[in-house]
Every structure is written in structure tokens, then in C-alpha cells.
Amino acid sequence: MKVLYNLAKDKKGALARVKEGFLAEFIYLFRGIYGRSDIFCDSLYDSGATSDRVQASSIRSQQLDNYSMKMRQYFRRYRTGLDHRTGLDPEMIKRRDELKHDILSYFGASNGDWRDVSWQMSHIIKDVKTLSALVALDKDEISALRYAEKNRIPFQITPYYLSLFNKDGKSDDDRAVRAQVLPSKRYCKRISINRRYGADLDFMGEKWTSPIDGITRRYPQILILKPYDSCPQICVYCQRNWEIKCLDEAKVTKEKVKKAIDWIRENENITEVLVTGGDPLTLNDRLSAG
């Protein structure tokens, strides 16, 4: 908001601090708020435009097809392992298979291990040394990850997900893939500063909607049950990064889960439970079944 305020007030240097993408995003957001996005055709929603519902629906369907075509044009700028036009991008599939082979060789594993969830779980990459031995990292990525290690900010990547990287370094093909799991230095510094000053990182206010440990309840009949506080892979954008721990430090307390389930059982107003976390499927079948 401060950036937008400075732009609106034409403060010195404000424009130089932002990129075109930032400006475009807010321009279209504000246009949408005022109904000036030029995306929707007002005549379709005019009761006097046509009395034939089938005709109106067909026009709307064609309009959606046009949107889809525009989206596909943008998507085609990026190669992916799954391409809805050709099925698969041969070059990318080959590249990912080669990296998969390198990962298996590094860990002395086989193709059979690759499909074993237990093997994937026991070979999660969570340090710069291992990661840089398998894929090329640029200076910013290395600096950020070392800062994360020093300040105990966890990052974890499964072998499978790592195989989606471009082995030779960050490119347009894997930029988003990397951004999901490699924290930036700015992100790490912000986490570190907030910790140092005791800032509350729970921006969703879950601590204030937790009537009992392991439960978050915001709605009349639906609640969240969190039996585990880690994931095999930690996403940078996760809203629960403030409580997610690395797998080595994570724990599940059966007593805590039992009390939470008893609380749900005794409250007749609860009709729906979303089991989340952390990733509850990280737990073995015996613990998951209770």
C-alpha cells in the first residue's frame, strides 16, 4: 500500500522502484473493480439483448473459447512437461529424465526406488551442498539458501520435484518451479527480522481461531484439523510457514490429535472437517488411521 500511495502522490523515485508487471496488475485490478476491464460483454447480461437462452449461452460459450485461445497463446511461450496441444514436450521430457537419472546415481538408487514414497521421503534435499551438486544454482539462489541455513529457515525439496528443474540453471522453463521451493534472500531476511523483533507471522490469525491445539475454526460448521506440522516439501508461499517445521524437527502427538478429534465429536455443530497441516499424508498409514 505504501508503494501505491507513493505512486499516487507522484513521490520522487517511486516509479523507478516498480516494474511494468506490477503496474499492469493493479491497473487491471482497478479496471475490474469499476467494471472497465473490457473482458466481459455487457450485452450478454442485458435482459433485452435476446430472449433465446440457448442463443445467449452459445454466445457466452464462444466468448469463453476466445478467452481460452488467448490463454493458450500465453502458455505456449513456455515449454512444459505436459503440453495440452502435443501431449508432451519431447525435449523437456528428455531433459527431466536425464536429471532423474543423475539424482538416482547421486543417491545410489534405482528406478524402483523412484516410485517408492518412502525412498522419496528419506532422500529429501534440504541443504545447499546436496542441491548444488545436482543442479546449477545462480549466485542469488546460493546466497539466499545459505542465509536460510544460517537462520534456520527450512527448505525441503523431494527428488521428484527436483527433477522438474533445469539442470543447467534457472530459465523461463523452470523459473516458477524454482520459485515455489527456493526462498529468496529478501524473503529470508524478512522472516529473520520478524523473528528477531518477535513479530507475529500468523497473518491469518489462526492462533485466535484455535479453540484447542490442532484445530482452526473460522466457520459455523467447517473446521481444519492439523495433525502434523511439516511437509515433505515446503512451499515458499505457504500461509502456515510460521508454524511449519523441517521433517527432522516435526512431531505428531497422538494425545493432541485424540483430544482434537474428541472435541470435534462432542460438537454437534461441526459437519465437515478438512484434514491439513503440514501434510497429513506424510504420516504412515497406522498413524493416519488413528
PDB file of C-alpha atoms in Angstrom:
ATOM      1  CA  MET A   1       0.000   0.000   0.000  1.00  0.00           C
ATOM      2  CA  LYS A   2       2.896   2.323   0.722  1.00  0.00           C
ATOM      3  CA  VAL A   3       4.222   1.796  -2.810  1.00  0.00           C
ATOM      4  CA  LEU A   4       0.802   2.557  -4.313  1.00  0.00           C
ATOM      5  CA  TYR A   5       0.444   5.621  -2.095  1.00  0.00           C
ATOM      6  CA  ASN A   6       3.823   6.972  -3.201  1.00  0.00           C
ATOM      7  CA  LEU A   7       2.902   6.365  -6.845  1.00  0.00           C
ATOM      8  CA  ALA A   8      -0.438   8.142  -6.429  1.00  0.00           C
ATOM      9  CA  LYS A   9       1.321  11.109  -4.795  1.00  0.00           C
ATOM     10  CA  ASP A  10       3.998  11.083  -7.506  1.00  0.00           C
ATOM     11  CA  LYS A  11       6.725  10.857  -4.877  1.00  0.00           C
ATOM     12  CA  LYS A  12      10.264  11.185  -6.150  1.00  0.00           C
ATOM     13  CA  GLY A  13      11.753   7.845  -7.213  1.00  0.00           C
ATOM     14  CA  ALA A  14       8.506   5.920  -6.656  1.00  0.00           C
ATOM     15  CA  LEU A  15       8.047   4.945 -10.301  1.00  0.00           C
ATOM     16  CA  ALA A  16      11.638   3.769 -10.653  1.00  0.00           C
ATOM     17  CA  ARG A  17      11.120   1.236  -7.862  1.00  0.00           C
ATOM     18  CA  VAL A  18       8.405  -0.778  -9.623  1.00  0.00           C
ATOM     19  CA  LYS A  19       8.285  -2.860 -12.781  1.00  0.00           C
ATOM     20  CA  GLU A  20       5.769  -2.860 -15.614  1.00  0.00           C
ATOM     21  CA  GLY A  21       4.206  -6.111 -14.413  1.00  0.00           C
ATOM     22  CA  PHE A  22       3.422  -4.589 -11.015  1.00  0.00           C
ATOM     23  CA  LEU A  23       1.725  -1.594 -12.611  1.00  0.00           C
ATOM     24  CA  ALA A  24      -0.219  -3.725 -15.106  1.00  0.00           C
ATOM     25  CA  GLU A  25      -1.548  -5.972 -12.348  1.00  0.00           C
ATOM     26  CA  PHE A  26      -3.013  -3.083 -10.380  1.00  0.00           C
ATOM     27  CA  ILE A  27      -4.273  -1.247 -13.458  1.00  0.00           C
ATOM     28  CA  TYR A  28      -6.360  -4.270 -14.451  1.00  0.00           C
ATOM     29  CA  LEU A  29      -7.420  -4.851 -10.854  1.00  0.00           C
ATOM     30  CA  PHE A  30      -8.793  -1.318 -10.596  1.00  0.00           C
ATOM     31  CA  ARG A  31     -10.399  -1.581 -14.031  1.00  0.00           C
ATOM     32  CA  GLY A  32     -12.127  -4.759 -12.915  1.00  0.00           C
ATOM     33  CA  ILE A  33     -13.395  -3.119  -9.723  1.00  0.00           C
ATOM     34  CA  TYR A  34     -15.062  -0.415 -11.796  1.00  0.00           C
ATOM     35  CA  GLY A  35     -16.315  -2.822 -14.464  1.00  0.00           C
ATOM     36  CA  ARG A  36     -13.977  -1.464 -17.122  1.00  0.00           C
ATOM     37  CA  SER A  37     -11.815  -4.496 -17.772  1.00  0.00           C
ATOM     38  CA  ASP A  38     -13.238  -4.916 -21.308  1.00  0.00           C
ATOM     39  CA  ILE A  39     -13.270  -8.659 -20.704  1.00  0.00           C
ATOM     40  CA  PHE A  40     -16.991  -9.260 -20.336  1.00  0.00           C
ATOM     41  CA  CYS A  41     -19.624  -8.395 -22.894  1.00  0.00           C
ATOM     42  CA  ASP A  42     -22.352  -6.401 -21.153  1.00  0.00           C
ATOM     43  CA  SER A  43     -24.889  -7.200 -23.865  1.00  0.00           C
ATOM     44  CA  LEU A  44     -24.948 -10.842 -22.792  1.00  0.00           C
ATOM     45  CA  TYR A  45     -26.334  -9.848 -19.432  1.00  0.00           C
ATOM     46  CA  ASP A  46     -28.860  -7.385 -20.810  1.00  0.00           C
ATOM     47  CA  SER A  47     -32.286  -8.995 -20.443  1.00  0.00           C
ATOM     48  CA  GLY A  48     -33.389  -7.267 -23.632  1.00  0.00           C
ATOM     49  CA  ALA A  49     -30.453  -8.482 -25.729  1.00  0.00           C
ATOM     50  CA  THR A  50     -32.044 -11.821 -26.566  1.00  0.00           C
ATOM     51  CA  SER A  51     -34.914 -13.891 -25.256  1.00  0.00           C
ATOM     52  CA  ASP A  52     -33.342 -17.113 -26.518  1.00  0.00           C
ATOM     53  CA  ARG A  53     -31.389 -18.675 -23.664  1.00  0.00           C
ATOM     54  CA  VAL A  54     -29.723 -21.234 -25.921  1.00  0.00           C
ATOM     55  CA  GLN A  55     -28.500 -18.484 -28.227  1.00  0.00           C
ATOM     56  CA  ALA A  56     -27.214 -16.435 -25.288  1.00  0.00           C
ATOM     57  CA  SER A  57     -25.476 -19.500 -23.871  1.00  0.00           C
ATOM     58  CA  SER A  58     -23.860 -20.264 -27.231  1.00  0.00           C
ATOM     59  CA  ILE A  59     -22.573 -16.701 -27.482  1.00  0.00           C
ATOM     60  CA  ARG A  60     -21.174 -16.953 -23.976  1.00  0.00           C
ATOM     61  CA  SER A  61     -19.547 -20.296 -24.781  1.00  0.00           C
ATOM     62  CA  GLN A  62     -17.877 -18.781 -27.842  1.00  0.00           C
ATOM     63  CA  GLN A  63     -16.668 -15.913 -25.707  1.00  0.00           C
ATOM     64  CA  LEU A  64     -15.105 -18.362 -23.261  1.00  0.00           C
ATOM     65  CA  ASP A  65     -13.444 -20.163 -26.179  1.00  0.00           C
ATOM     66  CA  ASN A  66     -11.877 -16.867 -27.197  1.00  0.00           C
ATOM     67  CA  TYR A  67     -10.561 -16.354 -23.657  1.00  0.00           C
ATOM     68  CA  SER A  68      -9.128 -19.860 -23.692  1.00  0.00           C
ATOM     69  CA  MET A  69      -7.373 -19.255 -27.014  1.00  0.00           C
ATOM     70  CA  LYS A  70      -5.723 -16.129 -25.604  1.00  0.00           C
ATOM     71  CA  MET A  71      -4.619 -18.043 -22.512  1.00  0.00           C
ATOM     72  CA  ARG A  72      -3.158 -20.822 -24.635  1.00  0.00           C
ATOM     73  CA  GLN A  73      -1.205 -18.285 -26.676  1.00  0.00           C
ATOM     74  CA  TYR A  74       0.487 -17.106 -23.487  1.00  0.00           C
ATOM     75  CA  PHE A  75       1.035 -20.641 -22.189  1.00  0.00           C
ATOM     76  CA  ARG A  76       2.762 -21.639 -25.427  1.00  0.00           C
ATOM     77  CA  ARG A  77       5.572 -19.243 -24.664  1.00  0.00           C
ATOM     78  CA  TYR A  78       6.723 -21.687 -22.008  1.00  0.00           C
ATOM     79  CA  ARG A  79       7.675 -25.287 -22.568  1.00  0.00           C
ATOM     80  CA  THR A  80       6.273 -27.743 -20.070  1.00  0.00           C
ATOM     81  CA  GLY A  81       6.459 -31.449 -19.456  1.00  0.00           C
ATOM     82  CA  LEU A  82       2.716 -31.592 -20.032  1.00  0.00           C
ATOM     83  CA  ASP A  83       1.534 -29.745 -23.122  1.00  0.00           C
ATOM     84  CA  HIS A  84      -2.187 -29.933 -23.881  1.00  0.00           C
ATOM     85  CA  ARG A  85      -1.528 -29.423 -27.614  1.00  0.00           C
ATOM     86  CA  THR A  86       1.068 -32.110 -28.262  1.00  0.00           C
ATOM     87  CA  GLY A  87       0.744 -34.231 -25.134  1.00  0.00           C
ATOM     88  CA  LEU A  88       4.398 -33.955 -24.110  1.00  0.00           C
ATOM     89  CA  ASP A  89       7.338 -31.740 -24.950  1.00  0.00           C
ATOM     90  CA  PRO A  90       9.965 -34.315 -26.063  1.00  0.00           C
ATOM     91  CA  GLU A  91      12.971 -32.137 -25.299  1.00  0.00           C
ATOM     92  CA  MET A  92      11.786 -31.300 -21.804  1.00  0.00           C
ATOM     93  CA  ILE A  93      10.835 -34.899 -21.032  1.00  0.00           C
ATOM     94  CA  LYS A  94      14.309 -35.998 -22.137  1.00  0.00           C
ATOM     95  CA  ARG A  95      15.938 -33.319 -20.006  1.00  0.00           C
ATOM     96  CA  ARG A  96      13.925 -34.289 -16.938  1.00  0.00           C
ATOM     97  CA  ASP A  97      14.690 -37.974 -17.454  1.00  0.00           C
ATOM     98  CA  GLU A  98      18.394 -37.150 -17.578  1.00  0.00           C
ATOM     99  CA  LEU A  99      18.177 -35.203 -14.326  1.00  0.00           C
ATOM    100  CA  LYS A 100      16.182 -38.029 -12.756  1.00  0.00           C
ATOM    101  CA  HIS A 101      18.996 -40.423 -13.725  1.00  0.00           C
ATOM    102  CA  ASP A 102      21.567 -38.064 -12.188  1.00  0.00           C
ATOM    103  CA  ILE A 103      19.592 -37.868  -8.945  1.00  0.00           C
ATOM    104  CA  LEU A 104      19.280 -41.650  -8.726  1.00  0.00           C
ATOM    105  CA  SER A 105      23.001 -42.063  -9.435  1.00  0.00           C
ATOM    106  CA  TYR A 106      23.881 -39.487  -6.780  1.00  0.00           C
ATOM    107  CA  PHE A 107      21.936 -41.405  -4.138  1.00  0.00           C
ATOM    108  CA  GLY A 108      22.883 -44.851  -5.468  1.00  0.00           C
ATOM    109  CA  ALA A 109      19.246 -45.707  -6.142  1.00  0.00           C
ATOM    110  CA  SER A 110      17.201 -47.461  -8.836  1.00  0.00           C
ATOM    111  CA  ASN A 111      14.078 -46.726 -10.878  1.00  0.00           C
ATOM    112  CA  GLY A 112      12.152 -48.880  -8.435  1.00  0.00           C
ATOM    113  CA  ASP A 113      13.222 -46.594  -5.596  1.00  0.00           C
ATOM    114  CA  TRP A 114      11.988 -43.570  -7.541  1.00  0.00           C
ATOM    115  CA  ARG A 115       8.381 -44.762  -7.300  1.00  0.00           C
ATOM    116  CA  ASP A 116       8.704 -45.641  -3.619  1.00  0.00           C
ATOM    117  CA  VAL A 117       7.243 -42.867  -1.471  1.00  0.00           C
ATOM    118  CA  SER A 118       9.376 -43.981   1.479  1.00  0.00           C
ATOM    119  CA  TRP A 119      12.531 -43.557  -0.601  1.00  0.00           C
ATOM    120  CA  GLN A 120      11.414 -40.109  -1.753  1.00  0.00           C
ATOM    121  CA  MET A 121      10.720 -39.123   1.863  1.00  0.00           C
ATOM    122  CA  SER A 122      14.078 -40.354   3.112  1.00  0.00           C
ATOM    123  CA  HIS A 123      16.037 -38.515   0.407  1.00  0.00           C
ATOM    124  CA  ILE A 124      14.548 -35.034   0.647  1.00  0.00           C
ATOM    125  CA  ILE A 125      17.050 -32.338  -0.328  1.00  0.00           C
ATOM    126  CA  LYS A 126      17.368 -29.736   2.420  1.00  0.00           C
ATOM    127  CA  ASP A 127      20.881 -28.327   2.187  1.00  0.00           C
ATOM    128  CA  VAL A 128      22.758 -26.189  -0.320  1.00  0.00           C
ATOM    129  CA  LYS A 129      25.602 -28.674  -0.749  1.00  0.00           C
ATOM    130  CA  THR A 130      23.380 -31.503  -1.995  1.00  0.00           C
ATOM    131  CA  LEU A 131      21.194 -29.237  -4.092  1.00  0.00           C
ATOM    132  CA  SER A 132      24.125 -27.546  -5.845  1.00  0.00           C
ATOM    133  CA  ALA A 133      25.671 -30.950  -6.582  1.00  0.00           C
ATOM    134  CA  LEU A 134      22.582 -31.904  -8.575  1.00  0.00           C
ATOM    135  CA  VAL A 135      21.523 -28.684 -10.332  1.00  0.00           C
ATOM    136  CA  ALA A 136      23.163 -25.378 -11.190  1.00  0.00           C
ATOM    137  CA  LEU A 137      22.178 -22.515  -8.890  1.00  0.00           C
ATOM    138  CA  ASP A 138      22.773 -18.845  -9.592  1.00  0.00           C
ATOM    139  CA  LYS A 139      24.540 -16.577  -7.097  1.00  0.00           C
ATOM    140  CA  ASP A 140      21.298 -15.132  -5.720  1.00  0.00           C
ATOM    141  CA  GLU A 141      19.855 -18.596  -5.087  1.00  0.00           C
ATOM    142  CA  ILE A 142      23.006 -19.813  -3.329  1.00  0.00           C
ATOM    143  CA  SER A 143      23.200 -16.669  -1.210  1.00  0.00           C
ATOM    144  CA  ALA A 144      19.544 -16.969  -0.195  1.00  0.00           C
ATOM    145  CA  LEU A 145      19.788 -20.660   0.681  1.00  0.00           C
ATOM    146  CA  ARG A 146      22.926 -20.160   2.753  1.00  0.00           C
ATOM    147  CA  TYR A 147      21.179 -17.349   4.590  1.00  0.00           C
ATOM    148  CA  ALA A 148      18.230 -19.688   5.179  1.00  0.00           C
ATOM    149  CA  GLU A 149      20.521 -22.391   6.583  1.00  0.00           C
ATOM    150  CA  LYS A 150      22.290 -19.924   8.865  1.00  0.00           C
ATOM    151  CA  ASN A 151      18.996 -18.585  10.219  1.00  0.00           C
ATOM    152  CA  ARG A 152      17.250 -21.965  10.488  1.00  0.00           C
ATOM    153  CA  ILE A 153      14.650 -21.193   7.840  1.00  0.00           C
ATOM    154  CA  PRO A 154      13.717 -24.634   6.487  1.00  0.00           C
ATOM    155  CA  PHE A 155      13.536 -25.538   2.816  1.00  0.00           C
ATOM    156  CA  GLN A 156      12.853 -29.050   1.537  1.00  0.00           C
ATOM    157  CA  ILE A 157      12.622 -30.484  -1.979  1.00  0.00           C
ATOM    158  CA  THR A 158      11.689 -34.039  -2.914  1.00  0.00           C
ATOM    159  CA  PRO A 159      13.838 -35.826  -5.519  1.00  0.00           C
ATOM    160  CA  TYR A 160      10.850 -35.991  -7.868  1.00  0.00           C
ATOM    161  CA  TYR A 161      10.195 -32.256  -7.695  1.00  0.00           C
ATOM    162  CA  LEU A 162      13.883 -31.526  -8.185  1.00  0.00           C
ATOM    163  CA  SER A 163      13.739 -33.481 -11.460  1.00  0.00           C
ATOM    164  CA  LEU A 164      11.446 -30.726 -12.794  1.00  0.00           C
ATOM    165  CA  PHE A 165      14.300 -28.210 -12.523  1.00  0.00           C
ATOM    166  CA  ASN A 166      16.503 -27.209 -15.425  1.00  0.00           C
ATOM    167  CA  LYS A 167      19.803 -28.873 -14.524  1.00  0.00           C
ATOM    168  CA  ASP A 168      21.919 -26.192 -16.202  1.00  0.00           C
ATOM    169  CA  GLY A 169      20.449 -23.288 -14.254  1.00  0.00           C
ATOM    170  CA  LYS A 170      17.347 -21.161 -13.905  1.00  0.00           C
ATOM    171  CA  SER A 171      15.454 -20.483 -17.129  1.00  0.00           C
ATOM    172  CA  ASP A 172      11.985 -19.418 -18.220  1.00  0.00           C
ATOM    173  CA  ASP A 173      11.053 -23.108 -18.316  1.00  0.00           C
ATOM    174  CA  ASP A 174      11.628 -23.685 -14.604  1.00  0.00           C
ATOM    175  CA  ARG A 175      11.583 -20.211 -13.063  1.00  0.00           C
ATOM    176  CA  ALA A 176       8.181 -20.749 -11.432  1.00  0.00           C
ATOM    177  CA  VAL A 177       9.103 -24.298 -10.385  1.00  0.00           C
ATOM    178  CA  ARG A 178      12.136 -22.992  -8.509  1.00  0.00           C
ATOM    179  CA  ALA A 179      10.315 -20.025  -7.011  1.00  0.00           C
ATOM    180  CA  GLN A 180       7.860 -22.366  -5.302  1.00  0.00           C
ATOM    181  CA  VAL A 181      10.529 -24.029  -3.149  1.00  0.00           C
ATOM    182  CA  LEU A 182      13.645 -21.821  -3.171  1.00  0.00           C
ATOM    183  CA  PRO A 183      13.184 -18.895  -0.776  1.00  0.00           C
ATOM    184  CA  SER A 184      14.600 -15.575  -1.920  1.00  0.00           C
ATOM    185  CA  LYS A 185      17.060 -13.704   0.266  1.00  0.00           C
ATOM    186  CA  ARG A 186      14.534 -10.918   0.710  1.00  0.00           C
ATOM    187  CA  TYR A 187      12.011 -13.440   1.997  1.00  0.00           C
ATOM    188  CA  CYS A 188      14.564 -14.979   4.370  1.00  0.00           C
ATOM    189  CA  LYS A 189      15.646 -11.591   5.700  1.00  0.00           C
ATOM    190  CA  ARG A 190      12.047 -10.615   6.355  1.00  0.00           C
ATOM    191  CA  ILE A 191      11.448 -13.850   8.267  1.00  0.00           C
ATOM    192  CA  SER A 192      14.641 -13.332  10.255  1.00  0.00           C
ATOM    193  CA  ILE A 193      13.825  -9.709  11.138  1.00  0.00           C
ATOM    194  CA  ASN A 194      10.288 -10.591  12.193  1.00  0.00           C
ATOM    195  CA  ARG A 195      11.604 -13.347  14.432  1.00  0.00           C
ATOM    196  CA  ARG A 196      14.201 -11.045  15.963  1.00  0.00           C
ATOM    197  CA  TYR A 197      11.599  -8.466  16.944  1.00  0.00           C
ATOM    198  CA  GLY A 198       9.014 -11.026  17.981  1.00  0.00           C
ATOM    199  CA  ALA A 199       6.582 -10.138  15.209  1.00  0.00           C
ATOM    200  CA  ASP A 200       3.584 -12.412  14.824  1.00  0.00           C
ATOM    201  CA  LEU A 201       3.879 -14.137  11.431  1.00  0.00           C
ATOM    202  CA  ASP A 202       0.413 -15.674  11.763  1.00  0.00           C
ATOM    203  CA  PHE A 203      -1.190 -13.221   9.327  1.00  0.00           C
ATOM    204  CA  MET A 204      -4.296 -15.409   9.025  1.00  0.00           C
ATOM    205  CA  GLY A 205      -4.879 -15.115  12.768  1.00  0.00           C
ATOM    206  CA  GLU A 206      -5.105 -18.871  13.284  1.00  0.00           C
ATOM    207  CA  LYS A 207      -3.924 -18.600  16.878  1.00  0.00           C
ATOM    208  CA  TRP A 208      -7.076 -16.624  17.587  1.00  0.00           C
ATOM    209  CA  THR A 209      -9.384 -19.167  15.952  1.00  0.00           C
ATOM    210  CA  SER A 210      -7.969 -22.273  17.607  1.00  0.00           C
ATOM    211  CA  PRO A 211     -10.252 -23.410  20.452  1.00  0.00           C
ATOM    212  CA  ILE A 212      -7.989 -26.421  21.033  1.00  0.00           C
ATOM    213  CA  ASP A 213      -4.499 -27.353  19.858  1.00  0.00           C
ATOM    214  CA  GLY A 214      -4.562 -28.745  16.307  1.00  0.00           C
ATOM    215  CA  ILE A 215      -7.870 -27.161  15.271  1.00  0.00           C
ATOM    216  CA  THR A 216      -8.624 -23.954  13.385  1.00  0.00           C
ATOM    217  CA  ARG A 217     -12.275 -22.915  13.228  1.00  0.00           C
ATOM    218  CA  ARG A 218     -13.465 -19.848  11.330  1.00  0.00           C
ATOM    219  CA  TYR A 219     -16.833 -21.010  10.061  1.00  0.00           C
ATOM    220  CA  PRO A 220     -20.030 -22.274  11.719  1.00  0.00           C
ATOM    221  CA  GLN A 221     -19.904 -25.894  10.525  1.00  0.00           C
ATOM    222  CA  ILE A 222     -16.447 -26.392   8.981  1.00  0.00           C
ATOM    223  CA  LEU A 223     -13.069 -26.578  10.660  1.00  0.00           C
ATOM    224  CA  ILE A 224      -9.458 -27.529   9.967  1.00  0.00           C
ATOM    225  CA  LEU A 225      -7.672 -30.384  11.731  1.00  0.00           C
ATOM    226  CA  LYS A 226      -3.858 -30.155  11.715  1.00  0.00           C
ATOM    227  CA  PRO A 227      -2.329 -33.406  12.990  1.00  0.00           C
ATOM    228  CA  TYR A 228       1.192 -32.721  11.680  1.00  0.00           C
ATOM    229  CA  ASP A 229       3.362 -29.622  11.385  1.00  0.00           C
ATOM    230  CA  SER A 230       5.593 -30.396   8.401  1.00  0.00           C
ATOM    231  CA  CYS A 231       5.534 -31.378   4.725  1.00  0.00           C
ATOM    232  CA  PRO A 232       7.925 -33.359   2.520  1.00  0.00           C
ATOM    233  CA  GLN A 233       8.296 -30.160   0.550  1.00  0.00           C
ATOM    234  CA  ILE A 234       7.948 -26.639   1.916  1.00  0.00           C
ATOM    235  CA  CYS A 235       6.296 -24.090  -0.369  1.00  0.00           C
ATOM    236  CA  VAL A 236       7.598 -20.547  -0.030  1.00  0.00           C
ATOM    237  CA  TYR A 237       4.114 -19.044  -0.307  1.00  0.00           C
ATOM    238  CA  CYS A 238       2.525 -21.290   2.343  1.00  0.00           C
ATOM    239  CA  GLN A 239       0.263 -19.345   4.705  1.00  0.00           C
ATOM    240  CA  ARG A 240       1.435 -21.545   7.586  1.00  0.00           C
ATOM    241  CA  ASN A 241       5.165 -21.052   7.174  1.00  0.00           C
ATOM    242  CA  TRP A 242       5.162 -19.529  10.642  1.00  0.00           C
ATOM    243  CA  GLU A 243       4.458 -22.958  12.165  1.00  0.00           C
ATOM    244  CA  ILE A 244       5.825 -25.400   9.565  1.00  0.00           C
ATOM    245  CA  LYS A 245       8.985 -27.192  10.699  1.00  0.00           C
ATOM    246  CA  CYS A 246      11.512 -29.283   8.809  1.00  0.00           C
ATOM    247  CA  LEU A 247      10.838 -33.025   8.892  1.00  0.00           C
ATOM    248  CA  ASP A 248      13.693 -33.656  11.331  1.00  0.00           C
ATOM    249  CA  GLU A 249      12.036 -31.418  13.930  1.00  0.00           C
ATOM    250  CA  ALA A 250       8.399 -32.215  13.210  1.00  0.00           C
ATOM    251  CA  LYS A 251       6.404 -34.398  15.512  1.00  0.00           C
ATOM    252  CA  VAL A 252       2.922 -35.763  15.882  1.00  0.00           C
ATOM    253  CA  THR A 253       1.415 -36.169  19.326  1.00  0.00           C
ATOM    254  CA  LYS A 254      -1.268 -38.823  19.377  1.00  0.00           C
ATOM    255  CA  GLU A 255      -2.672 -37.341  22.567  1.00  0.00           C
ATOM    256  CA  LYS A 256      -3.063 -33.937  20.896  1.00  0.00           C
ATOM    257  CA  VAL A 257      -4.816 -35.461  17.891  1.00  0.00           C
ATOM    258  CA  LYS A 258      -7.074 -37.565  20.114  1.00  0.00           C
ATOM    259  CA  LYS A 259      -8.157 -34.519  22.119  1.00  0.00           C
ATOM    260  CA  ALA A 260      -8.872 -32.603  18.912  1.00  0.00           C
ATOM    261  CA  ILE A 261     -10.958 -35.448  17.477  1.00  0.00           C
ATOM    262  CA  ASP A 262     -12.856 -35.796  20.759  1.00  0.00           C
ATOM    263  CA  TRP A 263     -13.587 -32.060  20.664  1.00  0.00           C
ATOM    264  CA  ILE A 264     -14.992 -32.411  17.142  1.00  0.00           C
ATOM    265  CA  ARG A 265     -17.027 -35.477  18.096  1.00  0.00           C
ATOM    266  CA  GLU A 266     -18.630 -33.660  21.014  1.00  0.00           C
ATOM    267  CA  ASN A 267     -19.587 -30.582  18.978  1.00  0.00           C
ATOM    268  CA  GLU A 268     -22.736 -31.377  17.008  1.00  0.00           C
ATOM    269  CA  ASN A 269     -22.420 -28.142  15.017  1.00  0.00           C
ATOM    270  CA  ILE A 270     -19.377 -29.400  13.109  1.00  0.00           C
ATOM    271  CA  THR A 271     -20.400 -31.184   9.905  1.00  0.00           C
ATOM    272  CA  GLU A 272     -17.221 -31.008   7.833  1.00  0.00           C
ATOM    273  CA  VAL A 273     -13.532 -31.446   8.696  1.00  0.00           C
ATOM    274  CA  LEU A 274     -10.614 -30.556   6.434  1.00  0.00           C
ATOM    275  CA  VAL A 275      -7.514 -32.528   7.433  1.00  0.00           C
ATOM    276  CA  THR A 276      -4.465 -30.471   6.548  1.00  0.00           C
ATOM    277  CA  GLY A 277      -1.309 -29.273   8.229  1.00  0.00           C
ATOM    278  CA  GLY A 278       1.504 -29.759   7.335  1.00  0.00           C
ATOM    279  CA  ASP A 279       0.814 -32.672   5.055  1.00  0.00           C
ATOM    280  CA  PRO A 280      -1.092 -35.395   6.939  1.00  0.00           C
ATOM    281  CA  LEU A 281      -0.214 -37.908   4.208  1.00  0.00           C
ATOM    282  CA  THR A 282       3.380 -37.649   5.403  1.00  0.00           C
ATOM    283  CA  LEU A 283       2.308 -39.839   8.319  1.00  0.00           C
ATOM    284  CA  ASN A 284       2.372 -43.598   7.940  1.00  0.00           C
ATOM    285  CA  ASP A 285      -0.888 -45.491   7.467  1.00  0.00           C
ATOM    286  CA  ARG A 286      -1.080 -46.606  11.090  1.00  0.00           C
ATOM    287  CA  LEU A 287      -0.880 -43.077  12.462  1.00  0.00           C
ATOM    288  CA  SER A 288      -3.164 -41.651   9.759  1.00  0.00           C
ATOM    289  CA  ALA A 289      -5.822 -44.229  10.557  1.00  0.00           C
ATOM    290  CA  GLY A 290      -5.616 -43.287  14.222  1.00  0.00           C
TER     291      GLY A 290
END
